[in-house]
CSV table of C-alpha atoms in Angstrom, one decimal:
chain,number,residue,atom,x,y,z
H,15,MET,CA,48.1,119.5,169.6
H,16,LYS,CA,51.9,119.0,169.8
H,17,LYS,CA,51.4,115.4,168.7
H,18,TYR,CA,49.5,116.4,165.6
H,19,LEU,CA,52.0,119.2,164.7
H,20,MET,CA,55.0,116.8,164.9
H,21,SER,CA,53.2,114.2,162.7
H,22,PHE,CA,52.5,116.9,160.1
H,23,ILE,CA,56.2,118.1,160.1
H,24,CYS,CA,57.5,114.4,159.7
H,25,MET,CA,55.1,113.9,156.8
H,26,CYS,CA,56.4,117.0,155.0
H,27,LEU,CA,60.0,116.0,155.5
H,28,PHE,CA,59.3,112.5,154.1
H,29,PHE,CA,57.7,113.8,150.9
H,30,CYS,CA,60.5,116.4,150.3
H,31,SER,CA,63.2,113.8,150.6
H,32,CYS,CA,61.4,111.5,148.1
H,33,GLY,CA,61.3,114.3,145.6
H,34,GLU,CA,65.1,114.9,145.6
H,35,LYS,CA,67.2,113.6,142.7
H,36,ARG,CA,69.8,111.0,143.5
H,37,ALA,CA,73.3,112.1,142.7
H,38,VAL,CA,75.4,110.0,140.2
H,39,SER,CA,77.9,109.2,143.0
H,40,ASP,CA,75.1,107.5,145.0
H,41,ILE,CA,74.2,105.1,142.1
H,42,ASP,CA,75.8,101.7,142.2
H,43,ILE,CA,78.0,101.4,139.0
H,44,PRO,CA,80.1,98.3,138.2
H,45,ALA,CA,83.8,98.7,138.8
H,46,ASP,CA,84.5,97.8,135.1
H,47,ALA,CA,82.3,100.4,133.6
H,48,ILE,CA,82.6,104.1,132.8
H,49,VAL,CA,79.9,106.8,132.6
H,50,GLU,CA,79.7,108.9,129.4
H,51,ASP,CA,76.7,111.0,128.3
H,52,GLU,CA,74.6,109.5,131.1
H,53,LYS,CA,75.1,106.0,129.6
H,54,VAL,CA,76.9,103.1,131.2
H,55,MET,CA,79.4,101.8,128.7
H,56,GLU,CA,82.0,99.0,128.8
H,57,LYS,CA,85.6,99.9,128.9
H,58,SER,CA,87.3,99.6,125.5
H,59,GLU,CA,90.8,98.2,124.8
H,60,PRO,CA,93.6,100.7,125.2
H,61,PRO,CA,94.5,102.4,121.8
H,62,VAL,CA,97.5,101.2,119.8
H,63,LYS,CA,100.4,103.7,120.1
H,64,LEU,CA,100.6,105.7,116.9
H,65,ASN,CA,104.3,106.2,117.2
H,66,GLU,CA,105.2,102.5,117.0
H,67,VAL,CA,106.8,101.6,113.6
H,68,TYR,CA,108.7,98.7,112.1
H,69,VAL,CA,111.8,98.4,110.0
H,70,ASN,CA,111.2,97.3,106.4
H,71,ALA,CA,114.8,96.5,105.2
H,72,THR,CA,115.8,92.9,104.7
H,73,ASP,CA,119.5,93.8,104.9
H,74,GLY,CA,118.9,95.9,108.1
H,75,LEU,CA,118.6,99.7,108.6
H,76,VAL,CA,121.5,101.8,109.9
H,77,LEU,CA,120.7,103.9,113.0
H,78,ARG,CA,122.9,107.0,112.9
H,79,THR,CA,123.8,109.8,115.3
H,80,GLU,CA,122.5,112.6,112.9
H,81,PRO,CA,120.0,112.8,110.1
H,82,ASP,CA,122.7,112.3,107.5
H,83,SER,CA,124.0,109.2,105.7
H,84,SER,CA,127.6,110.2,106.4
H,85,SER,CA,127.1,110.6,110.2
H,86,ASP,CA,128.4,108.0,112.7
H,87,LYS,CA,126.7,104.6,112.9
H,88,ILE,CA,125.2,103.6,116.2
H,89,ARG,CA,124.0,100.1,115.2
H,90,THR,CA,122.0,98.3,112.5
H,91,LEU,CA,118.3,97.7,113.1
H,92,GLU,CA,117.0,94.3,112.1
H,93,HIS,CA,114.2,93.7,109.6
H,94,LYS,CA,110.8,94.0,111.2
H,95,GLU,CA,112.4,95.4,114.4
H,96,LYS,CA,109.9,97.7,116.3
H,97,VAL,CA,111.0,101.2,117.2
H,98,GLU,CA,109.4,104.3,118.6
H,99,LEU,CA,109.0,107.2,116.2
H,100,ILE,CA,109.9,110.5,118.0
H,101,SER,CA,110.0,113.0,115.2
H,102,LYS,CA,110.5,113.6,111.5
H,103,GLU,CA,112.8,116.1,109.8
H,104,PHE,CA,111.1,118.7,107.6
H,105,GLU,CA,113.2,118.2,104.5
H,106,THR,CA,112.5,115.3,102.0
H,107,VAL,CA,115.5,113.4,100.6
H,108,GLU,CA,115.9,110.6,98.1
H,109,ILE,CA,117.8,107.4,99.0
H,110,ALA,CA,117.7,104.2,96.9
H,111,GLY,CA,115.0,105.7,94.7
H,112,ILE,CA,112.7,106.4,97.7
H,113,GLU,CA,111.6,109.8,98.8
H,114,SER,CA,111.1,110.4,102.5
H,115,GLN,CA,112.4,112.2,105.6
H,116,TRP,CA,115.0,111.3,108.2
H,117,CYS,CA,113.3,110.1,111.4
H,118,LYS,CA,114.4,110.3,115.0
H,119,VAL,CA,113.6,106.9,116.7
H,120,HIS,CA,114.2,105.2,120.0
H,121,THR,CA,114.9,101.4,120.2
H,122,GLU,CA,113.7,98.9,122.7
H,123,ASP,CA,117.3,98.4,123.9
H,124,ASP,CA,117.5,102.1,124.7
H,125,TYR,CA,119.3,103.6,121.7
H,126,THR,CA,118.2,106.9,120.2
H,127,GLY,CA,119.2,108.0,116.7
H,128,TYR,CA,118.2,108.7,113.1
H,129,VAL,CA,117.1,106.4,110.3
H,130,PHE,CA,115.8,107.0,106.8
H,131,GLY,CA,112.0,107.0,107.0
H,132,GLY,CA,111.5,105.3,103.6
H,133,PHE,CA,112.3,102.0,105.3
H,134,LEU,CA,109.8,102.3,108.1
H,135,GLU,CA,106.2,101.0,108.1
H,136,LYS,CA,103.3,101.3,110.5
H,137,GLU,CA,102.1,97.7,110.1
H,138,LEU,CA,103.9,94.4,109.9
H,139,SER,CA,101.2,93.1,107.5
H,140,VAL,CA,102.2,95.8,105.0
H,141,ILE,CA,105.8,94.7,105.2
H,142,ASP,CA,104.8,91.1,104.5
H,143,TYR,CA,102.7,92.1,101.5
H,144,ILE,CA,105.5,94.2,100.0
H,145,SER,CA,107.9,91.3,100.5
H,146,LYS,CA,105.6,89.1,98.4
H,147,LEU,CA,105.3,91.8,95.6
H,148,GLU,CA,108.9,92.9,95.3
H,149,GLY,CA,110.8,91.5,92.3
H,150,LYS,CA,111.0,91.4,88.5
H,151,PHE,CA,108.5,89.5,86.4
H,152,VAL,CA,109.3,88.7,82.8
H,153,LEU,CA,107.4,87.4,79.8
H,154,THR,CA,109.7,84.6,78.7
H,155,GLU,CA,108.4,84.3,75.1
H,156,SER,CA,108.8,88.1,74.5
H,157,LYS,CA,111.4,89.2,72.0
H,158,ASN,CA,111.6,92.6,73.6
H,159,LYS,CA,112.1,91.1,77.1
H,160,ASP,CA,109.0,92.7,78.4
H,161,PHE,CA,108.9,93.0,82.2
H,162,PHE,CA,107.2,94.4,85.2
H,163,GLU,CA,109.4,95.3,88.2
H,164,ILE,CA,107.9,96.0,91.7
H,165,LYS,CA,110.0,97.8,94.4
H,166,ASN,CA,109.3,99.2,97.8
H,167,ALA,CA,108.6,102.9,97.6
H,168,GLY,CA,108.2,103.6,101.3
H,169,ASP,CA,105.3,104.8,103.3
H,170,GLY,CA,103.1,101.8,102.5
H,171,LYS,CA,103.6,102.1,98.7
H,172,VAL,CA,105.4,100.3,95.9
H,173,SER,CA,106.6,101.4,92.5
H,174,VAL,CA,105.6,99.4,89.4
H,175,THR,CA,107.9,99.8,86.3
H,176,THR,CA,107.4,98.3,82.9
H,177,ASN,CA,109.0,98.6,79.4
H,178,LEU,CA,105.9,97.8,77.4
H,179,LYS,CA,105.4,100.1,74.4
H,180,MET,CA,101.7,100.5,75.1
H,181,PHE,CA,102.8,102.6,78.1
H,182,SER,CA,105.1,104.7,76.0
H,183,ALA,CA,108.8,103.9,76.7
H,184,GLU,CA,109.7,102.9,80.3
H,185,TYR,CA,106.7,103.7,82.4
H,186,SER,CA,106.5,103.8,86.2
H,187,ARG,CA,103.9,104.5,88.8
H,188,ILE,CA,103.6,104.6,92.6
H,189,VAL,CA,100.6,102.7,94.1
H,190,LYS,CA,99.5,102.2,97.7
H,191,VAL,CA,99.7,98.6,99.1
H,192,GLU,CA,96.2,99.0,100.6
H,193,GLU,CA,94.8,100.0,97.2
H,194,ILE,CA,96.3,96.9,95.6
H,195,LYS,CA,94.9,94.6,98.3
H,196,ASN,CA,91.4,96.3,98.1
H,197,LYS,CA,91.4,95.8,94.3
H,198,ASP,CA,92.3,92.1,94.3
H,199,GLY,CA,95.9,92.6,93.3
H,200,VAL,CA,95.4,95.2,90.5
H,201,LEU,CA,98.7,97.1,90.0
H,202,MET,CA,97.6,99.4,87.2
H,203,GLU,CA,94.6,99.8,84.9
H,204,VAL,CA,94.2,101.9,81.8
H,205,CYS,CA,91.0,102.5,79.9
H,206,ALA,CA,90.6,104.3,76.6
H,207,GLU,CA,87.5,105.1,74.6
H,208,GLY,CA,87.2,107.1,71.4
H,209,GLY,CA,84.5,107.0,68.7
H,210,PHE,CA,83.5,103.4,68.3
H,211,THR,CA,86.7,102.0,69.8
H,212,SER,CA,87.4,101.0,73.4
H,213,SER,CA,90.4,99.4,75.1
H,214,LEU,CA,91.2,98.1,78.5
H,215,VAL,CA,94.6,97.1,80.0
H,216,ARG,CA,94.8,95.6,83.5
H,217,VAL,CA,97.9,94.5,85.3
H,218,SER,CA,97.4,92.3,88.4
H,219,TYR,CA,99.5,90.4,90.8
H,220,LYS,CA,98.3,86.8,91.4
H,221,PRO,CA,99.5,85.6,94.8
H,222,GLU,CA,98.3,82.0,94.2
H,223,THR,CA,100.7,81.6,91.3
H,224,ASP,CA,103.2,84.3,92.3
H,225,THR,CA,102.9,85.9,88.8
H,226,VAL,CA,101.9,89.1,87.2
H,227,GLU,CA,99.1,89.0,84.6
H,228,LEU,CA,98.5,91.5,81.8
H,229,TYR,CA,94.9,91.4,80.6
H,230,TRP,CA,94.2,93.2,77.3
H,231,LYS,CA,90.8,93.8,75.7
H,232,HIS,CA,90.0,95.8,72.5
H,233,ASP,CA,86.6,96.4,70.9
H,234,LYS,CA,86.2,98.2,67.6
H,235,ALA,CA,83.1,98.8,65.5
H,236,THR,CA,82.9,99.9,61.8
H,237,VAL,CA,80.0,102.1,60.8
H,238,ASP,CA,78.5,103.4,57.5
H,239,ASP,CA,77.7,107.0,56.7
H,240,ASP,CA,74.5,106.7,58.6
H,241,LEU,CA,76.4,105.5,61.7
H,242,ASN,CA,74.9,102.0,61.4
H,243,ILE,CA,77.3,99.3,62.6
H,244,ILE,CA,78.4,97.1,59.8
H,245,ASP,CA,81.2,95.3,61.5
H,246,GLU,CA,82.3,94.6,65.1
H,247,ARG,CA,85.6,93.2,66.3
H,248,HIS,CA,86.5,92.0,69.8
H,249,GLU,CA,89.9,90.9,70.9
H,250,GLU,CA,91.2,89.9,74.3
H,251,LYS,CA,94.4,88.3,75.6
H,252,THR,CA,96.1,87.5,78.9
H,253,ASP,CA,99.9,87.3,79.2
H,254,VAL,CA,101.5,85.7,82.3
H,255,TYR,CA,104.8,87.3,83.6
H,256,LYS,CA,106.8,84.9,85.8
H,257,ARG,CA,109.2,86.0,88.6
H,258,GLU,CA,112.8,86.2,87.4
H,259,GLN,CA,115.0,83.8,89.3
């Protein structure tokens, strides 16, 4: 009797243990993997530090003891030098036509001080692209000395200024570098429609020739009293502005 009773108890214990769930800690998981939402995923690369920025000033950027251009100079940071951004001042100021804040930074050679944030960029590729764009482009055959001038405007942006009359006196706009790159070099574009007339003006930077091109198109239709088209005119022209030496 005892023999049958012991056999019965052993069988019960066996089936109970088979019904238990295995703990995650008991499962063999590769050392180079992590568990998230019950899925085994490969480890991703460590994220890029968001506080790493680069100097965008070909003549160097002065590191100062206080957030003030009259404070003592610590040293001059080199163009494209990497620094750690610690904080930004609340107040926006304008220096060299650029609006930004003073920034507290720490250098790789262990200096801490303040620089004007208008000459800092998050990516080296943006600095390189701005360097290509910057300059004055002129239409050599123009009597009015028509021009487009591109300058660094800080924070991944450039300013585009022109004296063309179609833009009403001297016109300037701020445009993001990423926007220019995504639109195949378009610096500005103006469309106008009214009645039976439409116009398009597009200004683009052409890296292959290092020029600025102004494309102009004008369409006009003449109609009779019954709005029937009796005449159509189409004009288009491209002017090439060369970099001023």
